[in-house]
Amino acid sequence: MDPVIIVGAGPVGLTLALALARQEVPSVVLDEGPGKDEQRLARTVVLREDTAALVARLTGFPVTEAGFRWAGWRSMRRRQVMRQITFGQDDPAPLHLPQHVLTAALRRAIAAERLVKVSVESRLDSIEQEAAGVTAHTRGPRGTWWRGSYLVGCDGPRSTVRKLQDIRFPGRTAVERHAVAALRTELPWPGEALLHRMPPWRTSGPPVSEVTARPLAEDVWRMDWLLPPGKDLVTPDLLLARVRETLAGWCEGTTPPYELLDTGVHTVHHRLARRWRAGRVFLAGDAAHLLGALGTQGLDEGLRDADNLAWKLALAWHHGPHGTLLDSYQVERRAIVAARLRAADQALPVLRAGGLRSAVPGAARGHDTLLTDGHLGRGPLGSPGAYAESPLAPPRAESAVEVDTAVGAAVVDVRVTAEDGTSVALRDRLGRGALLVLLIAPGTVVWERKHWVTAGIMPRLAAAVTALPHRAELLVAEGYPGAPAHSVLLIRPDGHLVTVLNGVRPADLYAAAEAALGGPRAAAEAASSRA
Ligand SMILES: Cc1cc2nc3c(=O)[nH]c(=O)nc-3n(C[C@H](O)[C@H](O)[C@H](O)COP(=O)(O)OP(=O)(O)OC[C@H]3O[C@@H](n4cnc5c(N)ncnc54)[C@H](O)[C@@H]3O)c2cc1C
């Protein structure tokens, strides 16, 4: 089989290449650039728990060391503190890091990966699809033809792949614009991210309606000032005045010492590609969607695209294409991003209207909740979402029970015992192409594995797992939020919950696994190639 062609070595393309390699699928990453990233401290990303775990798993790189976990969140309106959150065990902190640190970690991992080939200074300019594969042409010093099994356009907002496939990209331009600066300084709330609406100090130039300060490692802060609608240029003088006035406003009138490290303008567009799949060609990341207003993170969604697509392409690569499975990528991911964009579109006029509407009693608190949700990855604006209407969802079995995680949502991380007896994090077992079957068996931790593995329901469950239509790993946990003892969770390779059964139900488990693989045909293909 030919490798998967990935166009674009941005964070999404690199993540996809690694995720495919972990599932034994070779890829070629084509990029028009030189293969090095500009070191820009003003271009950062806030990763939520799931995407931070994905990057850590793929790179083996402790992103927590290069990134910065916020100690807390504080939102203010004029002089009033509206909300203060301290992150801890039950409320994990977002991870904030410069984008070039993220891509450098991905590139390092790829350099050690035999299944990924990166070709720089290779600009894609044509794609031809045939029944059995894809041919792509690149120009540049290494201009040549490339043969692939599938092709994924991770080539950013101006995606050539999207244009070559004639896929429309409707939406809105410049929904929000921010002047951005990265600077090293000490603020009165070390390590806490701050959102300040209607700051009370006098400003030169147009008034500031909203400013955020989000900490990075080593006393570096990324600051964003919301710009008024329009295309007015942000002059260096105006930006410097903003920096000084804002720092003075927060530090009792005196600008503290600071070192300006980077500046820029971040313009947020809202766009959604009409289709994310055209035969053997797919779109992911900024090529498929643009979002980012109200603190939401476009790159976070791009990483989730890569995670969702990787195991489906891996299954198709190893066992042959399956329409339902491959179509489910667009159905699942596009629905989540569309819902996120709808939520932002509804919130934007409310939040940005000002005037009389914001004087309605309680409005300020409601606005604060919306913005906090966006920034912290919660609620309709920010939470990762569940693949509720997925074509891969199994029909509800009579033996199905509910746990705290909704069907279609990502499972939470718990300690599990693997088949070899080691105790590992559930998340570490994801992304290997196998389904996961997790038995909840309280008390197993106090028994040696050799005693319980042959006792009670274990042998029957092990036999049911071996008989599944696809490779599956059997895991055991002491508990899972909301799960009754002896319930069995079926989890996809990307960590989304398929179903929970109240005990060992081989037929129901088989049917759920079959549905999660796209239906009987893919299941049969997978089973026959195992034999
Ligand atoms: C100042 C600034 C601040 C930002 N802040 C945030 C933030 O806080 N949070 C957030 O989530 N996002 C932020 N972003 C946006 C974020 O950087 C993008 O969402 C992210 O880079 C998208 O990743 P991607 O891999 O999809 O695409 P990209 O990073 O755009 O990568 C696309 C790659 O494709 C290559 N390419 C393009 N066309 C071709 C072709 N024809 N052939 C071969 N290669 C091609 C390009 O060279 C590039 O390497 C910010 C952006 C800027 C500029």
GROMACS .gro file of N, CA and C in nm, residues 12-82:
model
  213
   12VAL      N    1  -0.098   2.046   1.279
   12VAL     CA    2  -0.201   1.943   1.253
   12VAL      C    3  -0.143   1.833   1.163
   13GLY      N    4  -0.072   1.871   1.057
   13GLY     CA    5  -0.013   1.771   0.967
   13GLY      C    6   0.089   1.685   1.040
   14LEU      N    7   0.172   1.747   1.124
   14LEU     CA    8   0.275   1.671   1.197
   14LEU      C    9   0.210   1.575   1.298
   15THR      N   10   0.105   1.622   1.364
   15THR     CA   11   0.033   1.536   1.460
   15THR      C   12  -0.029   1.416   1.389
   16LEU      N   13  -0.088   1.443   1.274
   16LEU     CA   14  -0.151   1.333   1.199
   16LEU      C   15  -0.046   1.230   1.157
   17ALA      N   16   0.069   1.278   1.109
   17ALA     CA   17   0.174   1.186   1.064
   17ALA      C   18   0.218   1.095   1.180
   18LEU      N   19   0.236   1.154   1.299
   18LEU     CA   20   0.278   1.073   1.414
   18LEU      C   21   0.168   0.975   1.456
   19ALA      N   22   0.045   1.024   1.456
   19ALA     CA   23  -0.067   0.937   1.497
   19ALA      C   24  -0.081   0.819   1.401
   20LEU      N   25  -0.058   0.842   1.272
   20LEU     CA   26  -0.065   0.731   1.175
   20LEU      C   27   0.051   0.634   1.198
   21ALA      N   28   0.169   0.690   1.223
   21ALA     CA   29   0.286   0.603   1.244
   21ALA      C   30   0.265   0.512   1.365
   22ARG      N   31   0.202   0.564   1.470
   22ARG     CA   32   0.177   0.482   1.589
   22ARG      C   33   0.082   0.366   1.557
   23GLN      N   34   0.013   0.379   1.441
   23GLN     CA   35  -0.078   0.272   1.400
   23GLN      C   36  -0.025   0.202   1.276
   24GLU      N   37   0.110   0.211   1.263
   24GLU     CA   38   0.181   0.137   1.158
   24GLU      C   39   0.139   0.178   1.017
   25VAL      N   40   0.111   0.307   1.000
   25VAL     CA   41   0.076   0.356   0.866
   25VAL      C   42   0.184   0.456   0.823
   26PRO      N   43   0.251   0.431   0.709
   26PRO     CA   44   0.353   0.525   0.664
   26PRO      C   45   0.291   0.649   0.602
   27SER      N   46   0.362   0.761   0.610
   27SER     CA   47   0.311   0.883   0.547
   27SER      C   48   0.426   0.965   0.491
   28VAL      N   49   0.391   1.052   0.396
   28VAL     CA   50   0.485   1.149   0.342
   28VAL      C   51   0.425   1.285   0.371
   29VAL      N   52   0.502   1.372   0.435
   29VAL     CA   53   0.451   1.506   0.467
   29VAL      C   54   0.518   1.604   0.371
   30LEU      N   55   0.437   1.671   0.292
   30LEU     CA   56   0.489   1.767   0.194
   30LEU      C   57   0.466   1.908   0.247
   31ASP      N   58   0.570   1.990   0.247
   31ASP     CA   59   0.549   2.128   0.291
   31ASP      C   60   0.626   2.223   0.200
   32GLU      N   61   0.560   2.335   0.172
   32GLU     CA   62   0.626   2.432   0.084
   32GLU      C   63   0.736   2.509   0.157
   33GLY      N   64   0.734   2.507   0.289
   33GLY     CA   65   0.831   2.584   0.368
   33GLY      C   66   0.963   2.510   0.385
   34PRO      N   67   1.056   2.574   0.461
   34PRO     CA   68   1.190   2.516   0.475
   34PRO      C   69   1.201   2.410   0.585
   35GLY      N   70   1.090   2.383   0.658
   35GLY     CA   71   1.096   2.280   0.762
   35GLY      C   72   1.142   2.331   0.896
   36LYS      N   73   1.147   2.463   0.910
   36LYS     CA   74   1.183   2.520   1.041
   36LYS      C   75   1.075   2.622   1.076
   37ASP      N   76   1.051   2.637   1.205
   37ASP     CA   77   0.946   2.731   1.242
   37ASP      C   78   1.004   2.861   1.294
   38GLU      N   79   0.938   2.966   1.255
   38GLU     CA   80   0.975   3.096   1.307
   38GLU      C   81   0.947   3.096   1.458
   39GLN      N   82   1.041   3.145   1.536
   39GLN     CA   83   1.021   3.146   1.681
   39GLN      C   84   0.940   3.269   1.718
   40ARG      N   85   0.812   3.249   1.739
   40ARG     CA   86   0.725   3.363   1.766
   40ARG      C   87   0.651   3.342   1.897
   41LEU      N   88   0.687   3.421   1.995
   41LEU     CA   89   0.626   3.403   2.127
   41LEU      C   90   0.483   3.457   2.135
   42ALA      N   91   0.444   3.538   2.034
   42ALA     CA   92   0.306   3.590   2.036
   42ALA      C   93   0.210   3.492   1.970
   43ARG      N   94   0.264   3.387   1.907
   43ARG     CA   95   0.175   3.287   1.844
   43ARG      C   96   0.174   3.165   1.936
   44THR      N   97   0.081   3.164   2.026
   44THR     CA   98   0.076   3.058   2.126
   44THR      C   99  -0.052   2.978   2.108
   45VAL      N  100  -0.062   2.870   2.183
   45VAL     CA  101  -0.185   2.792   2.180
   45VAL      C  102  -0.217   2.745   2.322
   46VAL      N  103  -0.345   2.740   2.353
   46VAL     CA  104  -0.388   2.687   2.482
   46VAL      C  105  -0.445   2.548   2.457
   47LEU      N  106  -0.379   2.447   2.512
   47LEU     CA  107  -0.427   2.310   2.493
   47LEU      C  108  -0.511   2.268   2.612
   48ARG      N  109  -0.622   2.204   2.584
   48ARG     CA  110  -0.706   2.148   2.691
   48ARG      C  111  -0.647   2.015   2.733
   49GLU      N  112  -0.712   1.954   2.831
   49GLU     CA  113  -0.658   1.829   2.885
   49GLU      C  114  -0.639   1.722   2.777
   50ASP      N  115  -0.742   1.704   2.691
   50ASP     CA  116  -0.735   1.595   2.593
   50ASP      C  117  -0.626   1.619   2.489
   51THR      N  118  -0.614   1.744   2.440
   51THR     CA  119  -0.516   1.768   2.334
   51THR      C  120  -0.374   1.772   2.392
   52ALA      N  121  -0.360   1.820   2.515
   52ALA     CA  122  -0.227   1.817   2.579
   52ALA      C  123  -0.183   1.671   2.596
   53ALA      N  124  -0.278   1.584   2.636
   53ALA     CA  125  -0.245   1.442   2.654
   53ALA      C  126  -0.211   1.378   2.520
   54LEU      N  127  -0.282   1.418   2.414
   54LEU     CA  128  -0.254   1.363   2.281
   54LEU      C  129  -0.111   1.396   2.238
   55VAL      N  130  -0.072   1.522   2.254
   55VAL     CA  131   0.062   1.564   2.213
   55VAL      C  132   0.168   1.493   2.298
   56ALA      N  133   0.143   1.484   2.428
   56ALA     CA  134   0.241   1.417   2.515
   56ALA      C  135   0.256   1.270   2.475
   57ARG      N  136   0.144   1.206   2.444
   57ARG     CA  137   0.149   1.064   2.408
   57ARG      C  138   0.226   1.044   2.276
   58LEU      N  139   0.203   1.134   2.180
   58LEU     CA  140   0.265   1.115   2.049
   58LEU      C  141   0.412   1.151   2.047
   59THR      N  142   0.449   1.250   2.125
   59THR     CA  143   0.587   1.299   2.118
   59THR      C  144   0.675   1.238   2.226
   60GLY      N  145   0.613   1.188   2.334
   60GLY     CA  146   0.690   1.144   2.449
   60GLY      C  147   0.757   1.263   2.514
   61PHE      N  148   0.712   1.380   2.472
   61PHE     CA  149   0.775   1.505   2.515
   61PHE      C  150   0.692   1.562   2.629
   62PRO      N  151   0.755   1.593   2.742
   62PRO     CA  152   0.674   1.647   2.852
   62PRO      C  153   0.631   1.790   2.822
   63VAL      N  154   0.522   1.803   2.743
   63VAL     CA  155   0.477   1.937   2.704
   63VAL      C  156   0.455   2.024   2.827
   64THR      N  157   0.429   1.956   2.938
   64THR     CA  158   0.407   2.032   3.061
   64THR      C  159   0.533   2.108   3.103
   65GLU      N  160   0.649   2.061   3.054
   65GLU     CA  161   0.772   2.132   3.090
   65GLU      C  162   0.792   2.254   3.002
   66ALA      N  163   0.763   2.241   2.872
   66ALA     CA  164   0.781   2.356   2.782
   66ALA      C  165   0.663   2.450   2.790
   67GLY      N  166   0.546   2.394   2.822
   67GLY     CA  167   0.427   2.477   2.832
   67GLY      C  168   0.408   2.520   2.976
   68PHE      N  169   0.306   2.598   2.996
   68PHE     CA  170   0.282   2.649   3.130
   68PHE      C  171   0.139   2.620   3.170
   69ARG      N  172   0.124   2.555   3.284
   69ARG     CA  173  -0.012   2.529   3.334
   69ARG      C  174  -0.052   2.646   3.421
   70TRP      N  175  -0.164   2.708   3.385
   70TRP     CA  176  -0.208   2.825   3.460
   70TRP      C  177  -0.244   2.786   3.604
   71ALA      N  178  -0.204   2.873   3.697
   71ALA     CA  179  -0.240   2.847   3.836
   71ALA      C  180  -0.388   2.877   3.858
   72GLY      N  181  -0.439   2.974   3.785
   72GLY     CA  182  -0.580   3.011   3.805
   72GLY      C  183  -0.629   3.098   3.691
   73TRP      N  184  -0.752   3.138   3.703
   73TRP     CA  185  -0.819   3.223   3.604
   73TRP      C  186  -0.891   3.333   3.680
   74ARG      N  187  -0.883   3.453   3.629
   74ARG     CA  188  -0.947   3.565   3.696
   74ARG      C  189  -1.012   3.649   3.587
   75SER      N  190  -1.139   3.685   3.607
   75SER     CA  191  -1.197   3.778   3.511
   75SER      C  192  -1.243   3.902   3.585
   76MET      N  193  -1.223   4.016   3.520
   76MET     CA  194  -1.257   4.145   3.583
   76MET      C  195  -1.341   4.227   3.487
   77ARG      N  196  -1.427   4.310   3.545
   77ARG     CA  197  -1.503   4.407   3.466
   77ARG      C  198  -1.487   4.541   3.536
   78ARG      N  199  -1.436   4.637   3.465
   78ARG     CA  200  -1.395   4.766   3.527
   78ARG      C  201  -1.303   4.737   3.645
   79ARG      N  202  -1.345   4.769   3.769
   79ARG     CA  203  -1.257   4.745   3.883
   79ARG      C  204  -1.296   4.620   3.961
   80GLN      N  205  -1.403   4.555   3.914
   80GLN     CA  206  -1.460   4.445   3.992
   80GLN      C  207  -1.409   4.308   3.946
   81VAL      N  208  -1.369   4.226   4.042
   81VAL     CA  209  -1.332   4.087   4.007
   81VAL      C  210  -1.463   4.009   3.995
   82MET      N  211  -1.488   3.956   3.876
   82MET     CA  212  -1.615   3.886   3.852
   82MET      C  213  -1.605   3.739   3.889
   0.00000   0.00000   0.00000
